[in-house]
Coordinates of C-alpha atoms in Angstrom, one line a residue:
M10 CA 101.6 176.6 18.8
L11 CA 101.7 172.8 18.7
S12 CA 104.7 171.2 17.0
S13 CA 103.9 169.7 13.6
P14 CA 103.1 166.0 13.7
H15 CA 105.3 163.5 12.0
R16 CA 105.2 159.8 11.9
S17 CA 108.9 159.4 12.6
P18 CA 110.2 159.6 16.2
R19 CA 111.3 163.0 17.3
C20 CA 111.4 165.4 20.2
L21 CA 112.0 169.1 19.5
I22 CA 114.4 170.4 22.1
P23 CA 115.5 174.0 22.2
K24 CA 119.3 174.5 22.8
P25 CA 120.7 175.2 25.2
L26 CA 118.4 173.3 27.6
P27 CA 119.0 172.9 31.3
S28 CA 119.6 169.2 32.1
S29 CA 116.9 169.3 34.8
S30 CA 114.1 169.7 32.3
V31 CA 115.5 166.9 30.2
D32 CA 115.5 164.6 33.2
L33 CA 112.0 165.6 34.3
C34 CA 110.2 165.6 31.0
R35 CA 110.5 162.1 29.7
L36 CA 111.5 162.6 26.1
L37 CA 109.0 160.4 24.2
S38 CA 110.2 157.9 21.6
C39 CA 106.8 156.9 20.5
P40 CA 106.8 156.8 16.6
T41 CA 103.5 158.5 16.3
F42 CA 103.7 161.4 18.7
A43 CA 105.8 164.6 18.6
C44 CA 106.8 166.1 21.9
L45 CA 108.3 169.5 22.7
C46 CA 109.8 169.9 26.2
H47 CA 111.7 172.8 27.7
A48 CA 112.2 174.7 31.0
L49 CA 110.5 178.0 32.0
D50 CA 112.3 179.2 35.2
A51 CA 111.2 176.8 37.9
H52 CA 108.6 175.1 35.6
T53 CA 108.6 172.7 32.8
F54 CA 106.6 173.1 29.6
R55 CA 105.5 170.2 27.4
Q56 CA 103.5 170.2 24.2
V57 CA 102.3 167.0 22.6
A58 CA 101.1 166.8 19.0
P59 CA 99.5 163.5 17.8
P60 CA 99.8 162.8 14.1
V61 CA 96.7 164.0 12.2
D62 CA 96.4 160.6 10.4
G63 CA 97.1 158.4 13.4
T64 CA 95.2 155.1 13.6
G65 CA 95.2 151.8 15.4
V66 CA 95.0 150.5 19.0
N67 CA 98.4 151.8 20.1
H68 CA 97.7 155.3 18.7
A69 CA 94.3 155.4 20.5
R70 CA 95.8 154.2 23.8
K71 CA 98.6 156.8 23.7
L72 CA 96.1 159.6 22.9
R73 CA 93.9 158.4 25.7
S74 CA 96.9 158.4 28.1
Y75 CA 97.5 162.1 27.6
E76 CA 93.8 162.8 28.1
A77 CA 94.0 160.9 31.4
E78 CA 97.1 162.8 32.5
A79 CA 95.5 166.2 31.7
A80 CA 92.4 165.2 33.7
F81 CA 94.5 164.1 36.7
Y82 CA 96.3 167.5 36.8
S83 CA 93.1 169.4 36.3
T84 CA 90.9 167.6 38.9
C85 CA 93.0 165.4 41.2
A86 CA 96.5 166.9 41.7
Q87 CA 95.2 169.5 44.2
R88 CA 93.9 166.7 46.5
C89 CA 97.5 165.4 46.6
L90 CA 99.0 168.8 47.3
E91 CA 96.4 169.9 49.9
P92 CA 94.9 166.7 51.3
A93 CA 92.0 166.8 53.8
D94 CA 91.5 165.3 57.2
G95 CA 95.1 165.8 58.3
F96 CA 96.7 163.5 55.8
P97 CA 100.2 164.4 54.7
A98 CA 100.7 166.0 51.3
V99 CA 101.6 163.7 48.4
P100 CA 104.3 165.4 46.3
V101 CA 103.4 165.7 42.6
P102 CA 104.1 168.4 40.0
V103 CA 102.0 171.5 40.6
P104 CA 99.8 172.2 37.6
V105 CA 100.1 175.8 36.3
H106 CA 98.3 175.5 33.0
I107 CA 96.8 172.4 31.4
A108 CA 95.3 172.5 27.9
S109 CA 93.7 169.3 26.5
Q110 CA 92.3 169.4 23.0
P111 CA 92.2 165.8 21.8
P112 CA 92.8 164.7 19.2
H113 CA 94.7 167.8 18.2
G114 CA 97.2 168.1 21.1
F115 CA 98.0 168.8 24.8
S116 CA 100.0 171.4 26.7
F117 CA 101.3 171.0 30.2
V118 CA 103.0 173.7 32.3
L119 CA 104.1 172.1 35.6
S120 CA 106.4 173.0 38.5
D121 CA 109.8 171.5 38.1
L122 CA 110.1 168.8 40.7
R123 CA 113.9 168.9 40.5
Q124 CA 113.9 172.1 42.6
D125 CA 113.2 170.0 45.7
Y126 CA 113.8 166.5 44.5
P127 CA 117.0 166.5 42.5
R128 CA 117.9 162.8 42.5
A129 CA 116.8 160.4 39.7
E130 CA 117.7 156.8 40.3
P131 CA 117.4 154.0 37.7
M132 CA 117.6 151.4 40.5
L133 CA 116.4 151.9 44.1
D134 CA 118.2 150.9 47.2
A135 CA 116.4 149.8 50.4
Q136 CA 115.9 153.3 51.7
Q137 CA 114.6 154.6 48.4
M138 CA 112.2 151.6 48.1
A139 CA 110.8 152.4 51.6
T140 CA 110.5 156.1 50.6
A141 CA 108.7 155.2 47.4
L142 CA 106.3 152.9 49.2
T143 CA 105.5 155.6 51.7
W144 CA 104.7 158.0 48.8
L145 CA 102.5 155.3 47.2
A146 CA 100.6 154.6 50.5
R147 CA 99.9 158.3 50.9
F148 CA 98.7 158.6 47.3
H149 CA 96.3 155.7 47.8
S150 CA 95.0 157.1 51.1
A151 CA 94.3 160.4 49.5
F152 CA 91.8 158.8 47.1
W153 CA 90.7 155.9 49.3
E154 CA 87.0 155.2 48.4
A155 CA 86.7 158.7 47.0
P156 CA 83.6 159.5 45.0
E157 CA 83.7 158.0 41.5
E158 CA 83.1 161.4 39.9
L159 CA 86.5 162.5 41.1
S160 CA 88.1 160.1 38.6
A161 CA 86.2 161.6 35.6
G162 CA 88.5 161.6 32.6
L163 CA 90.9 159.1 34.0
W164 CA 91.3 155.5 32.8
T165 CA 88.1 153.5 33.3
P166 CA 87.0 151.0 34.3
Q167 CA 90.6 150.4 35.6
G168 CA 93.8 152.4 35.8
S169 CA 97.3 151.0 35.2
Y170 CA 99.5 150.4 32.2
W171 CA 99.8 146.8 33.3
H172 CA 96.6 144.7 33.2
L173 CA 95.4 141.7 31.3
A174 CA 93.5 143.4 28.6
T175 CA 96.8 145.0 27.4
R176 CA 99.0 141.9 27.8
Q177 CA 97.3 139.2 25.8
A178 CA 100.4 138.5 23.7
E179 CA 102.5 138.0 26.8
L180 CA 99.8 135.7 28.2
D181 CA 99.8 133.6 25.1
D182 CA 103.6 133.4 25.3
I183 CA 103.6 131.9 28.9
G184 CA 105.5 128.6 29.0
P185 CA 104.0 125.3 30.0
E186 CA 105.6 125.5 33.5
W187 CA 103.2 128.5 34.1
E188 CA 100.1 126.8 32.7
G189 CA 98.3 127.1 36.1
L190 CA 98.8 130.9 36.0
R191 CA 97.4 131.0 32.4
R192 CA 94.3 129.1 33.5
S193 CA 93.8 131.5 36.5
A194 CA 94.6 134.7 34.6
E195 CA 91.0 135.7 33.9
R196 CA 89.9 135.0 37.5
I197 CA 92.8 137.0 38.9
D198 CA 92.0 139.9 36.5
A199 CA 88.3 139.9 37.5
A200 CA 89.3 140.0 41.2
L201 CA 91.6 143.0 40.5
R202 CA 88.7 144.7 38.7
G203 CA 86.4 144.1 41.8
V204 CA 84.1 141.8 39.9
Q205 CA 81.8 139.9 42.3
P206 CA 80.6 136.3 41.9
D207 CA 77.2 137.7 40.8
G208 CA 78.9 139.8 38.1
G209 CA 78.5 143.1 39.9
A210 CA 81.4 145.3 41.0
S211 CA 82.3 146.6 44.4
A212 CA 83.6 150.1 45.2
A213 CA 85.0 149.0 48.6
H214 CA 88.7 149.7 49.0
V215 CA 89.0 151.2 45.6
T216 CA 91.4 154.1 45.2
L217 CA 93.4 155.8 42.4
C218 CA 96.4 153.9 41.0
H219 CA 99.3 155.8 39.7
G220 CA 99.3 153.1 36.9
D221 CA 103.0 153.1 36.0
F222 CA 104.8 153.3 39.4
K223 CA 108.5 152.6 38.9
A224 CA 111.9 154.1 39.5
P225 CA 112.1 156.2 36.2
N226 CA 108.9 158.0 37.3
L227 CA 110.3 159.0 40.8
L228 CA 112.6 161.8 42.0
F229 CA 114.2 161.9 45.5
T230 CA 115.7 164.4 47.9
H231 CA 119.5 164.3 48.4
D232 CA 119.0 162.1 51.5
S233 CA 116.4 159.8 49.8
M234 CA 114.0 160.3 52.7
Q235 CA 111.4 161.9 50.5
C236 CA 110.3 161.5 46.9
A237 CA 107.8 162.8 44.4
A238 CA 106.2 161.0 41.4
Y239 CA 105.2 162.1 38.0
D240 CA 104.0 160.7 34.6
F241 CA 100.3 160.2 35.4
Q242 CA 99.4 158.9 31.9
Y243 CA 97.9 155.7 33.2
V244 CA 96.2 156.9 36.4
G245 CA 92.7 155.6 37.2
R246 CA 90.5 153.8 39.7
S247 CA 91.5 150.4 40.9
Y248 CA 92.8 148.6 43.9
G249 CA 96.1 149.8 45.4
A250 CA 97.5 146.3 44.9
R251 CA 97.7 146.9 41.2
D252 CA 100.4 149.5 41.7

């Protein structure tokens, strides 16, 4: 049963709880979403309960992010784990059970990446950065110019937590020394969305973007030669450069 929604920040954590599941399941501090995370043998279990009276842009965006994550694990994760045409696998959590019932809640039962990727690093060294970029290149190649229907349920028309439509306040705060960037922002954003001079859009070179690719969403092997990524709440179609 889904945990009861509250407007204050909380995460219901059964005790005792193995540290691996705490590290893997990012304990949400969003003030409008309650999250329950715990371990089940070699798996992690997460339930998310949005508030019944949630409103506003931030609430809608957070709700949409869980819909996108559920869609990724339901329709795209297998392509990472068992890629076609001889491409190497792209390590992501193996979905065991995904239940998406927006706006009421979401349930995720996933393999615990810590079994094979025990290291979490807040900052990456040169080897870890190379390993992370290798993972990212393989992820992009797995979905390179893939049929658009494969991305059903993900963020559209563009994936990524970081794009101009979500950063208007930051754009307004740019200092005068960056005025040239401010004036160019709309054109850069249009290029990143694949908008052509005639106003149309091109699907060439489009892939899936992780959308929030950073050190806290990566786990490494002991020797840092391999890694896996998680947290696919902002995955969607775009150019790989956006990641």
